[in-house]
Backbone as a ProteinNet text record, in pm:
[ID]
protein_1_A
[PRIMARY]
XXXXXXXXXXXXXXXXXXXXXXXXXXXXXXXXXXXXXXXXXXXXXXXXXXXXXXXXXXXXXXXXXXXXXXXXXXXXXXXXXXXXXXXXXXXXXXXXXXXXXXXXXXXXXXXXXXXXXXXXXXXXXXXXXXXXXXXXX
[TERTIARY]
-6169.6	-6164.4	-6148	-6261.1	-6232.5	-6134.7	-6064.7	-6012	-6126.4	-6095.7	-6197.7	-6109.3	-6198.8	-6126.5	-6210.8	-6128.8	-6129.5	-6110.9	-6169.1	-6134.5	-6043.7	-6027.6	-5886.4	-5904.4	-5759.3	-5731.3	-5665.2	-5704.7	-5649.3	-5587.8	-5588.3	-5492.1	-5330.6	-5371.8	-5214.9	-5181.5	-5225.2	-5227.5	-5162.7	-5205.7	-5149.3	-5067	-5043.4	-4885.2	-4762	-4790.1	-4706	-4658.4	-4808.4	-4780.7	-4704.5	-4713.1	-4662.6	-4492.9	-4419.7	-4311.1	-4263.2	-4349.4	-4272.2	-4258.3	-4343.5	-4302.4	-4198.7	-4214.8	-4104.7	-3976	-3955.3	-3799.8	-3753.1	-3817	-3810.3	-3703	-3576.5	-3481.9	-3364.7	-3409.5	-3310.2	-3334.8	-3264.3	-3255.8	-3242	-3260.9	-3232.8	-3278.3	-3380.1	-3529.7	-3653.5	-3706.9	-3781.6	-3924.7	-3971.1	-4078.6	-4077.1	-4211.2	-4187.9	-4340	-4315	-4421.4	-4465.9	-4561.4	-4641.2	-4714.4	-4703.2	-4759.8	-4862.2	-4949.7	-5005	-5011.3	-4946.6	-4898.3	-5041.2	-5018.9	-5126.8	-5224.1	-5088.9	-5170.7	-5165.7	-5220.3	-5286	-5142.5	-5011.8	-4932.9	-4902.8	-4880.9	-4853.8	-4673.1	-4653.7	-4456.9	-4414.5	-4340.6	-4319	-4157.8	-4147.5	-4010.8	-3979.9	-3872.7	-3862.2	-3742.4	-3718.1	-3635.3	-3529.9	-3440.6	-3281.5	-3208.5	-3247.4	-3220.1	-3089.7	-2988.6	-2890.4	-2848.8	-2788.8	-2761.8	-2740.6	-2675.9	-2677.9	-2815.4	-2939.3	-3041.7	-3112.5	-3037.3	-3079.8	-3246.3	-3296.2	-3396.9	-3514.4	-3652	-3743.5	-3808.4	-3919.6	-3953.9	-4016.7	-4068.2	-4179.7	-4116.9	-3986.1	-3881.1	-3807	-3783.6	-3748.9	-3843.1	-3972	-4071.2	-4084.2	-4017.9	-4058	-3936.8	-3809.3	-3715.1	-3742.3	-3770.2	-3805.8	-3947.7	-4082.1	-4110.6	-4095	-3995.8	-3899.4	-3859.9	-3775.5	-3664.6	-3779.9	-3915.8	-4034	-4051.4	-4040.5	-4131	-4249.3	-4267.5	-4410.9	-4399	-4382.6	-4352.2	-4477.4	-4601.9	-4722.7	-4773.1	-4737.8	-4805.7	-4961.8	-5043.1	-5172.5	-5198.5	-5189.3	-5246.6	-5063.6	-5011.6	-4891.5	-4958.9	-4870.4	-4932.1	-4768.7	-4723.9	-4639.3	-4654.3	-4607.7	-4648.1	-4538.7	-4523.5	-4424.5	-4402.1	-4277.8	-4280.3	-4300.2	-4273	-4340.8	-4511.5	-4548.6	-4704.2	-4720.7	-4698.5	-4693.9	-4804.7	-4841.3	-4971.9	-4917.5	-5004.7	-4985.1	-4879.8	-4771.6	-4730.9	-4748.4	-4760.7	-4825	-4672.7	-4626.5	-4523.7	-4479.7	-4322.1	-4292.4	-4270.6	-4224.4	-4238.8	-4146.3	-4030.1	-3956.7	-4042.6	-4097.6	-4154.6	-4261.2	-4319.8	-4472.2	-4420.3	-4329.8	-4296.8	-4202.3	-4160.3	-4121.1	-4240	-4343.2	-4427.1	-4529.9	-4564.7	-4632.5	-4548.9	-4387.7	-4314.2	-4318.4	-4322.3	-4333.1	-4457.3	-4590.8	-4719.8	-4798.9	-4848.2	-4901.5	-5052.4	-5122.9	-5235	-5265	-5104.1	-5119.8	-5186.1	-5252.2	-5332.6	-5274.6	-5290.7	-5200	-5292.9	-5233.1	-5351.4	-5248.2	-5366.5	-5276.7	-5401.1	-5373.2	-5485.8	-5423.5	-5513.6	-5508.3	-5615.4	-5615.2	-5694.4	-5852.3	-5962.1	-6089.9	-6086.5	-5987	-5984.4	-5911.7	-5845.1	-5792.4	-5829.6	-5802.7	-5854.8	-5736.3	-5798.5	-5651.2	-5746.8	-5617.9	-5645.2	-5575.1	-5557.1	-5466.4	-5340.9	-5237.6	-5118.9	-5124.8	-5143.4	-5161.5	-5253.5	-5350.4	-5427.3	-5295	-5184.7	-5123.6	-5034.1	-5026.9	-4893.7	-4973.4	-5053.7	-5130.2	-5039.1	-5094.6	-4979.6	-4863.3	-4868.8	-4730.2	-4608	-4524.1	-4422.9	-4473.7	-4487.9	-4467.9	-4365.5	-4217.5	-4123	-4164.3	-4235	-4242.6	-4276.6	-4373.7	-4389	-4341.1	-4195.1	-4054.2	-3921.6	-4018.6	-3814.5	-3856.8	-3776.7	-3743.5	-3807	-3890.7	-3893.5	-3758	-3796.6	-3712.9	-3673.9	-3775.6	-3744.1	-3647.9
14713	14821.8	14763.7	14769.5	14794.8	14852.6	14839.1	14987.2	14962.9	15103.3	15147.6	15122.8	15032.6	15033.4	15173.8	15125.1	15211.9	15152.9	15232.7	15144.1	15122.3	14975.6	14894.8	14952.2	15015.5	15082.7	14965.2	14905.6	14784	14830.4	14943.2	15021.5	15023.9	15030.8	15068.6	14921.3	14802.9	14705.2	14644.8	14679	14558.7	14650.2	14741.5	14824.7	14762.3	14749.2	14665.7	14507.2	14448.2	14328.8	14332.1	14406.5	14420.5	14444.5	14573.9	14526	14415.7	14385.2	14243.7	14135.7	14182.4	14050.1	14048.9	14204.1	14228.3	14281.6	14287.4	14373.7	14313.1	14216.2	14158.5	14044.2	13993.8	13918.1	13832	13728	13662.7	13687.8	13655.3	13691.3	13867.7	13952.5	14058.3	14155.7	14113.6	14203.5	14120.7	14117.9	14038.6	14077.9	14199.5	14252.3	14396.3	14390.3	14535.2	14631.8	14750.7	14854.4	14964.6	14991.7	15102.4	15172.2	15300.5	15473.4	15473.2	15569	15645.1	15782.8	15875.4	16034.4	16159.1	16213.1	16304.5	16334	16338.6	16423.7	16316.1	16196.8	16096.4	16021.1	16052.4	15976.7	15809.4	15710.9	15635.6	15606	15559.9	15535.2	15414	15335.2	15215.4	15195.2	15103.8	15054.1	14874.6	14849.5	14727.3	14704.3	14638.1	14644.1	14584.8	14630.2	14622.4	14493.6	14380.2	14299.2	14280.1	14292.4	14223.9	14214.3	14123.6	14082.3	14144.9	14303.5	14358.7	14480.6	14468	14464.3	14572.2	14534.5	14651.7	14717	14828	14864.8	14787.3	14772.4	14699.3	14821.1	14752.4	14806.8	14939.2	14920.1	15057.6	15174	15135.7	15269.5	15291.3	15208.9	15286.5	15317.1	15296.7	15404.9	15557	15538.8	15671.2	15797.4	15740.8	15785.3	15780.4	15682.1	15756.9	15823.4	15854.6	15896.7	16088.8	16059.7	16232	16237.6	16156	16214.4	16232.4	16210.2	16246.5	16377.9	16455.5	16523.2	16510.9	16422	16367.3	16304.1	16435.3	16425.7	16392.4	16366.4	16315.9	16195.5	16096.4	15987.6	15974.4	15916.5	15881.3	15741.8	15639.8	15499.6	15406.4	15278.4	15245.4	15035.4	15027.1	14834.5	14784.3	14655.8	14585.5	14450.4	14401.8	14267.8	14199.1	14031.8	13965.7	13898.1	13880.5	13831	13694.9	13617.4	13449.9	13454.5	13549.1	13573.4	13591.6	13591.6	13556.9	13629.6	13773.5	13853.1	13972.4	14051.2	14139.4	14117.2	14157.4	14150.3	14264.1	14280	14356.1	14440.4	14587.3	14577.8	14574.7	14524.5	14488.1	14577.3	14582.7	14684.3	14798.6	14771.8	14877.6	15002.2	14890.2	14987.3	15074.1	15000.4	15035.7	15179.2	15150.8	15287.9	15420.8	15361.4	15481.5	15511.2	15461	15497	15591.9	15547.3	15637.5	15781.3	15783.5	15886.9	16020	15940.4	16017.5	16088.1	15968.2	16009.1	15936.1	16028	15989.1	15941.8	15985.4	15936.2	15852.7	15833.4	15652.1	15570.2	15569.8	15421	15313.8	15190.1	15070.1	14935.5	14900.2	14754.1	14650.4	14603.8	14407.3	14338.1	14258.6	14117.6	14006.6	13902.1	13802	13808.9	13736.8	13758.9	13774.1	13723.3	13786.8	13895.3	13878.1	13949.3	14083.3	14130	14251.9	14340.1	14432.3	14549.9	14715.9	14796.4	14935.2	15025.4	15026.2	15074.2	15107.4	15255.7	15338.6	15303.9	15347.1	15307.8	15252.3	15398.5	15396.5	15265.4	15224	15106.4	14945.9	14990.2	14895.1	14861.2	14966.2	14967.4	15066.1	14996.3	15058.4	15085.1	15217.9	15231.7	15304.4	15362.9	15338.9	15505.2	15465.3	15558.3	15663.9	15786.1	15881.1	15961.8	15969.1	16002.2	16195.3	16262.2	16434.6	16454.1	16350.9	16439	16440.4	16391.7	16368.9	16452.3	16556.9	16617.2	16768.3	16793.5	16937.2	17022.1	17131.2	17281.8	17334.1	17394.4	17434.8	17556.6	17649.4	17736.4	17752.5
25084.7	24988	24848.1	24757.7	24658.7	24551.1	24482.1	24360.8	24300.7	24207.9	24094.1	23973.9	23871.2	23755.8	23684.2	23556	23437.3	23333.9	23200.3	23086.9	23059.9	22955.7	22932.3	22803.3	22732.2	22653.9	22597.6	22534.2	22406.3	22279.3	22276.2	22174.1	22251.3	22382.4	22448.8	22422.5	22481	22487.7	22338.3	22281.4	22098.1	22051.2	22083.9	22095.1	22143.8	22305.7	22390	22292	22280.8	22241.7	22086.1	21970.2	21867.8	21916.2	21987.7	22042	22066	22176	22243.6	22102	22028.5	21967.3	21852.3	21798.7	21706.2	21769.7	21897.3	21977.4	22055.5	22094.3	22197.2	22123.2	22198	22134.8	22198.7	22324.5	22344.1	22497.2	22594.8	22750.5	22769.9	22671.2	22715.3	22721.5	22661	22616.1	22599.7	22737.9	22697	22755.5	22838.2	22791.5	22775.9	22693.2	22653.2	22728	22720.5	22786	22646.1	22706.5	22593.3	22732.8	22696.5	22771.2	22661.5	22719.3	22661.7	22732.7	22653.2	22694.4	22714.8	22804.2	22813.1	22697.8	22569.1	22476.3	22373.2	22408.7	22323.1	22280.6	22242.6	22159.8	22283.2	22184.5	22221.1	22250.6	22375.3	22352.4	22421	22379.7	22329.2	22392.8	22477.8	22508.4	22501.7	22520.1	22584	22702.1	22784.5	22933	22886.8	22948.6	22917.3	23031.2	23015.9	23129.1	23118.4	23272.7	23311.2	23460.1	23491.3	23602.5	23723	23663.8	23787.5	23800.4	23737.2	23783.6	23675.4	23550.9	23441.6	23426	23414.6	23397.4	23323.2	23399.6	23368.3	23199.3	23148.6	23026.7	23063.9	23164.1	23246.6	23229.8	23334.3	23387.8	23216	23141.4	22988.5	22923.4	22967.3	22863	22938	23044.4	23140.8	23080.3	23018.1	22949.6	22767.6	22728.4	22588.4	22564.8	22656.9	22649.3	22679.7	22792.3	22777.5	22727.9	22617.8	22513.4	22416.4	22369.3	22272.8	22325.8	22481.8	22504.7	22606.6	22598.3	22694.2	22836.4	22928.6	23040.1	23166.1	23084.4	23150.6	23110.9	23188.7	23136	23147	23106	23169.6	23190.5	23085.1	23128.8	23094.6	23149.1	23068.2	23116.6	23018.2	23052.3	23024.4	23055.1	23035.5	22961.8	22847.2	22801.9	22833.1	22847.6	22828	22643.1	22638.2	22489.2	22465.2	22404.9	22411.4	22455.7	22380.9	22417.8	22569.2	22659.7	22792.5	22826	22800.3	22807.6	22932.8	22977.1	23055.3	23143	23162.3	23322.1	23432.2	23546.3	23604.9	23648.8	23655.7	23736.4	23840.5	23872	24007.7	24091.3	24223.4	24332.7	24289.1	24227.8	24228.4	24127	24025	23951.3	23956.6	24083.4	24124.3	24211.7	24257.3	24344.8	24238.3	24125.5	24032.3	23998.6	23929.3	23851.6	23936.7	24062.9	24174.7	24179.4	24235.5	24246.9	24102.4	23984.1	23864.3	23829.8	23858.6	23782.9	23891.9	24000.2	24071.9	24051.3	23921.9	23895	23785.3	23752	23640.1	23669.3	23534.2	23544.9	23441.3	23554.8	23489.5	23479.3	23345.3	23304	23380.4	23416.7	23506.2	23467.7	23498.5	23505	23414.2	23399.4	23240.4	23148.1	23057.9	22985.9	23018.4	23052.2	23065.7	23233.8	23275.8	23405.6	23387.8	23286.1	23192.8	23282.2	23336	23419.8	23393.3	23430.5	23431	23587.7	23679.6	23788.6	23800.1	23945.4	23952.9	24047.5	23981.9	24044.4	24212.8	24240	24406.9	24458.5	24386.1	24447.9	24424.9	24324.2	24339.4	24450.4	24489.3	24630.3	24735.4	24805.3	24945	25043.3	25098.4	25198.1	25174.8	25076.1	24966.4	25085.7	25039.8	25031.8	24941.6	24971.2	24857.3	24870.4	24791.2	24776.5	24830.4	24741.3	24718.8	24868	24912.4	25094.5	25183.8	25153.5	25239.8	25164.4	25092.5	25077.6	25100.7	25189.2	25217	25128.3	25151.3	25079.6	25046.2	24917.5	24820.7	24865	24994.2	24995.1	25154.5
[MASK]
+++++++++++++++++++++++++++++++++++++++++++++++++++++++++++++++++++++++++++++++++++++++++++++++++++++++++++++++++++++++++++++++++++++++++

């Protein structure tokens, strides 16, 4: 099986990377994420690292993009700082980002291999949190 890409939104992309390079500061922040929100705005975090397993940059753009308002993501990418370039996110995140926005699309790759594919093709198989909880009614 194939995934299907989609276009690489390089606007989201030199967002991310402009963060990382201006917020990014020491062991504790050290990559940053950029959304792009349903309704076009761009939102911008960086990850809160500490030892006992502080939030990656992903899961804090998923929070300041609600405190903006913008409770639909559509495309989000992760950069590392020290130029490092895309990082792809890790499992925990791959399974928030599925649970939240089940039809996110996320840039991974390296440089000429750059790609944005949909969440779900990142974690096959996946757990989906909503088709395991009880009716509301």
């Amino acid at each position: 099986m194939t995934a299907q890409t989609h276009p690489v939104d390089h606007e989201l992309i030199e967002a991310a990377e402009h963060m990382a390079r201006t917020r990014c500061r020491g062991d504790n922040h050290t990559v940053a994420a950029a959304a792009r929100a349903r309704d076009g705005r761009i939102v911008t975090a960086v990850n809160a690292y500490h030892f006992t397993g502080g939030p990656c940059a992903e899961l804090v753009v998923i929070g300041a993009a609600a405190a903006q308002g913008a409770y639909e993501l559509d495309t989000i990418v992760a950069v590392g700082d020290r130029d490092r370039g895309v990082v792809p996110p890790c499992g925990r995140c791959r399974q928030a980002l599925l649970d939240y926005f089940p039809t996110l699309k996320v840039i991974v790759g390296k440089d000429d291999r750059i790609r944005t594919v949909q969440i779900a093709d990142l974690l096959p198989e996946s757990y989906v949190w909503a088709d395991h909880q009880l009716d509301a009614e």
